[in-house]
């Protein structure tokens, strides 16, 4: 899910070039649309990119993804990566949190590497 097309393109380029993944982007205008897409496509990995939204939106989105049965990695990109926000997001089911201003290829690769278990591409 993303509200920032340039950042979504940066994510996919990083995953393709640095890690060898060919990742399709599916944009969702609402959480219900995203959940429907997850059910239909069964992706292996999810990035929640909420550039202008508070971390509580990402927190509720992550929790809803988990309640819907999605067990794969979830990496959140948001504008609040304070210790309190990170703790809430990780406790709520996110595997990692990246601050929107720290969205660089190295940070994406690090977060992805921590979220993905070896051999689970």
PDB file of C-alpha atoms in Angstrom:
ATOM      1  CA  UNK A   1       0.000   0.000   0.000  1.00  0.00           C
ATOM      2  CA  UNK A   2       1.449   3.374  -0.815  1.00  0.00           C
ATOM      3  CA  UNK A   3       0.569   7.007  -1.194  1.00  0.00           C
ATOM      4  CA  UNK A   4       3.982   7.937  -2.617  1.00  0.00           C
ATOM      5  CA  UNK A   5       4.589   6.536  -6.148  1.00  0.00           C
ATOM      6  CA  UNK A   6       8.237   7.678  -6.321  1.00  0.00           C
ATOM      7  CA  UNK A   7       9.000   5.876  -3.065  1.00  0.00           C
ATOM      8  CA  UNK A   8       7.274   2.727  -4.265  1.00  0.00           C
ATOM      9  CA  UNK A   9       9.425   2.815  -7.393  1.00  0.00           C
ATOM     10  CA  UNK A  10      12.540   3.320  -5.231  1.00  0.00           C
ATOM     11  CA  UNK A  11      11.557   0.297  -3.128  1.00  0.00           C
ATOM     12  CA  UNK A  12      11.040  -1.950  -6.139  1.00  0.00           C
ATOM     13  CA  UNK A  13      14.249  -0.802  -7.842  1.00  0.00           C
ATOM     14  CA  UNK A  14      16.241  -1.477  -4.670  1.00  0.00           C
ATOM     15  CA  UNK A  15      14.697  -4.913  -4.218  1.00  0.00           C
ATOM     16  CA  UNK A  16      15.349  -5.790  -7.874  1.00  0.00           C
ATOM     17  CA  UNK A  17      18.900  -4.443  -8.188  1.00  0.00           C
ATOM     18  CA  UNK A  18      20.326  -5.210  -4.740  1.00  0.00           C
ATOM     19  CA  UNK A  19      18.409  -8.330  -3.795  1.00  0.00           C
ATOM     20  CA  UNK A  20      17.269  -9.881  -7.080  1.00  0.00           C
ATOM     21  CA  UNK A  21      13.523  -9.656  -6.413  1.00  0.00           C
ATOM     22  CA  UNK A  22      11.039  -8.698  -9.127  1.00  0.00           C
ATOM     23  CA  UNK A  23       8.364  -7.025  -7.007  1.00  0.00           C
ATOM     24  CA  UNK A  24       5.082  -5.818  -8.491  1.00  0.00           C
ATOM     25  CA  UNK A  25       3.492  -2.750  -6.931  1.00  0.00           C
ATOM     26  CA  UNK A  26      -0.172  -2.876  -6.082  1.00  0.00           C
ATOM     27  CA  UNK A  27      -1.561   0.419  -4.901  1.00  0.00           C
ATOM     28  CA  UNK A  28      -4.554   0.444  -2.609  1.00  0.00           C
ATOM     29  CA  UNK A  29      -6.795   3.415  -1.918  1.00  0.00           C
ATOM     30  CA  UNK A  30      -8.087   1.838   1.286  1.00  0.00           C
ATOM     31  CA  UNK A  31      -7.251  -0.909   3.717  1.00  0.00           C
ATOM     32  CA  UNK A  32     -10.222  -2.944   2.470  1.00  0.00           C
ATOM     33  CA  UNK A  33      -8.859  -2.735  -1.092  1.00  0.00           C
ATOM     34  CA  UNK A  34      -5.413  -3.772   0.148  1.00  0.00           C
ATOM     35  CA  UNK A  35      -6.833  -6.747   2.036  1.00  0.00           C
ATOM     36  CA  UNK A  36      -8.737  -7.820  -1.065  1.00  0.00           C
ATOM     37  CA  UNK A  37      -5.555  -7.606  -3.119  1.00  0.00           C
ATOM     38  CA  UNK A  38      -3.668  -9.626  -0.503  1.00  0.00           C
ATOM     39  CA  UNK A  39      -6.323 -12.326  -0.548  1.00  0.00           C
ATOM     40  CA  UNK A  40      -6.297 -12.447  -4.349  1.00  0.00           C
ATOM     41  CA  UNK A  41      -2.535 -12.292  -4.990  1.00  0.00           C
ATOM     42  CA  UNK A  42      -1.041 -13.841  -1.820  1.00  0.00           C
ATOM     43  CA  UNK A  43       2.203 -11.809  -1.917  1.00  0.00           C
ATOM     44  CA  UNK A  44       5.255 -13.012  -0.056  1.00  0.00           C
ATOM     45  CA  UNK A  45       6.161  -9.534   1.262  1.00  0.00           C
ATOM     46  CA  UNK A  46       4.311  -6.335   2.103  1.00  0.00           C
ATOM     47  CA  UNK A  47       5.599  -2.815   2.444  1.00  0.00           C
ATOM     48  CA  UNK A  48       3.205  -0.312   3.981  1.00  0.00           C
ATOM     49  CA  UNK A  49       4.241   3.137   2.831  1.00  0.00           C
ATOM     50  CA  UNK A  50       2.329   5.865   4.639  1.00  0.00           C
ATOM     51  CA  UNK A  51       4.368   8.969   4.048  1.00  0.00           C
ATOM     52  CA  UNK A  52       1.963  11.596   5.328  1.00  0.00           C
ATOM     53  CA  UNK A  53       0.094   9.530   7.867  1.00  0.00           C
ATOM     54  CA  UNK A  54       0.773   9.071  11.561  1.00  0.00           C
ATOM     55  CA  UNK A  55       2.270   5.790  12.674  1.00  0.00           C
ATOM     56  CA  UNK A  56      -1.056   4.862  14.268  1.00  0.00           C
ATOM     57  CA  UNK A  57      -2.511   4.455  10.748  1.00  0.00           C
ATOM     58  CA  UNK A  58       0.302   2.067   9.875  1.00  0.00           C
ATOM     59  CA  UNK A  59      -0.223   0.379  13.222  1.00  0.00           C
ATOM     60  CA  UNK A  60      -3.919  -0.270  12.570  1.00  0.00           C
ATOM     61  CA  UNK A  61      -3.181  -1.346   8.973  1.00  0.00           C
ATOM     62  CA  UNK A  62      -0.551  -3.829  10.150  1.00  0.00           C
ATOM     63  CA  UNK A  63      -2.840  -5.197  12.859  1.00  0.00           C
ATOM     64  CA  UNK A  64      -5.647  -5.637  10.332  1.00  0.00           C
ATOM     65  CA  UNK A  65      -3.309  -7.431   7.902  1.00  0.00           C
ATOM     66  CA  UNK A  66      -2.364  -9.836  10.691  1.00  0.00           C
ATOM     67  CA  UNK A  67      -6.017 -10.353  11.719  1.00  0.00           C
ATOM     68  CA  UNK A  68      -6.807 -11.126   8.079  1.00  0.00           C
ATOM     69  CA  UNK A  69      -4.280 -13.961   8.231  1.00  0.00           C
ATOM     70  CA  UNK A  70      -1.312 -12.424   6.427  1.00  0.00           C
ATOM     71  CA  UNK A  71       1.764 -14.017   8.036  1.00  0.00           C
ATOM     72  CA  UNK A  72       4.498 -12.702   5.718  1.00  0.00           C
ATOM     73  CA  UNK A  73       6.916  -9.866   6.422  1.00  0.00           C
ATOM     74  CA  UNK A  74       5.550  -6.337   6.804  1.00  0.00           C
ATOM     75  CA  UNK A  75       7.917  -3.373   6.591  1.00  0.00           C
ATOM     76  CA  UNK A  76       6.439   0.028   7.400  1.00  0.00           C
ATOM     77  CA  UNK A  77       7.702   3.310   5.942  1.00  0.00           C
ATOM     78  CA  UNK A  78       6.219   6.246   7.840  1.00  0.00           C
ATOM     79  CA  UNK A  79       6.938   9.696   9.193  1.00  0.00           C
ATOM     80  CA  UNK A  80       7.279   8.615  12.835  1.00  0.00           C
ATOM     81  CA  UNK A  81      10.038   6.205  13.730  1.00  0.00           C
ATOM     82  CA  UNK A  82      10.396   7.272  17.350  1.00  0.00           C
ATOM     83  CA  UNK A  83      11.096   4.502  19.844  1.00  0.00           C
ATOM     84  CA  UNK A  84       7.469   4.594  21.020  1.00  0.00           C
ATOM     85  CA  UNK A  85       6.097   4.382  17.455  1.00  0.00           C
ATOM     86  CA  UNK A  86       8.548   1.636  16.470  1.00  0.00           C
ATOM     87  CA  UNK A  87       7.611  -0.350  19.571  1.00  0.00           C
ATOM     88  CA  UNK A  88       3.872  -0.052  18.825  1.00  0.00           C
ATOM     89  CA  UNK A  89       4.394  -1.027  15.179  1.00  0.00           C
ATOM     90  CA  UNK A  90       6.658  -3.994  15.930  1.00  0.00           C
ATOM     91  CA  UNK A  91       4.359  -5.171  18.744  1.00  0.00           C
ATOM     92  CA  UNK A  92       1.429  -4.814  16.343  1.00  0.00           C
ATOM     93  CA  UNK A  93       3.013  -7.123  13.786  1.00  0.00           C
ATOM     94  CA  UNK A  94       5.454  -5.079  11.696  1.00  0.00           C
ATOM     95  CA  UNK A  95       8.840  -6.678  11.089  1.00  0.00           C
ATOM     96  CA  UNK A  96      10.664  -3.373  10.663  1.00  0.00           C
ATOM     97  CA  UNK A  97      10.066   0.366  10.455  1.00  0.00           C
ATOM     98  CA  UNK A  98      11.864   2.824   8.186  1.00  0.00           C
ATOM     99  CA  UNK A  99      11.506   6.586   8.610  1.00  0.00           C
ATOM    100  CA  UNK A 100      10.446   8.285   5.370  1.00  0.00           C
ATOM    101  CA  UNK A 101      13.561  10.476   5.448  1.00  0.00           C
ATOM    102  CA  UNK A 102      15.801   7.403   5.765  1.00  0.00           C
ATOM    103  CA  UNK A 103      14.400   5.642   2.698  1.00  0.00           C
ATOM    104  CA  UNK A 104      17.682   4.790   1.001  1.00  0.00           C
ATOM    105  CA  UNK A 105      18.722   1.595  -0.743  1.00  0.00           C
ATOM    106  CA  UNK A 106      20.986   0.480   2.100  1.00  0.00           C
ATOM    107  CA  UNK A 107      18.272   0.926   4.743  1.00  0.00           C
ATOM    108  CA  UNK A 108      15.694  -0.890   2.586  1.00  0.00           C
ATOM    109  CA  UNK A 109      18.095  -3.802   2.056  1.00  0.00           C
ATOM    110  CA  UNK A 110      18.892  -3.962   5.796  1.00  0.00           C
ATOM    111  CA  UNK A 111      15.216  -3.962   6.798  1.00  0.00           C
ATOM    112  CA  UNK A 112      14.343  -6.529   4.156  1.00  0.00           C
ATOM    113  CA  UNK A 113      17.241  -8.747   5.210  1.00  0.00           C
ATOM    114  CA  UNK A 114      16.071  -8.701   8.824  1.00  0.00           C
ATOM    115  CA  UNK A 115      12.447  -9.393   7.863  1.00  0.00           C
ATOM    116  CA  UNK A 116      13.113 -12.246   5.444  1.00  0.00           C
ATOM    117  CA  UNK A 117      14.402 -15.551   6.641  1.00  0.00           C
ATOM    118  CA  UNK A 118      17.171 -17.111   4.500  1.00  0.00           C
ATOM    119  CA  UNK A 119      15.773 -19.161   1.641  1.00  0.00           C
ATOM    120  CA  UNK A 120      12.318 -17.505   1.703  1.00  0.00           C
ATOM    121  CA  UNK A 121      12.379 -15.366  -1.481  1.00  0.00           C
TER     122      UNK A 121
END
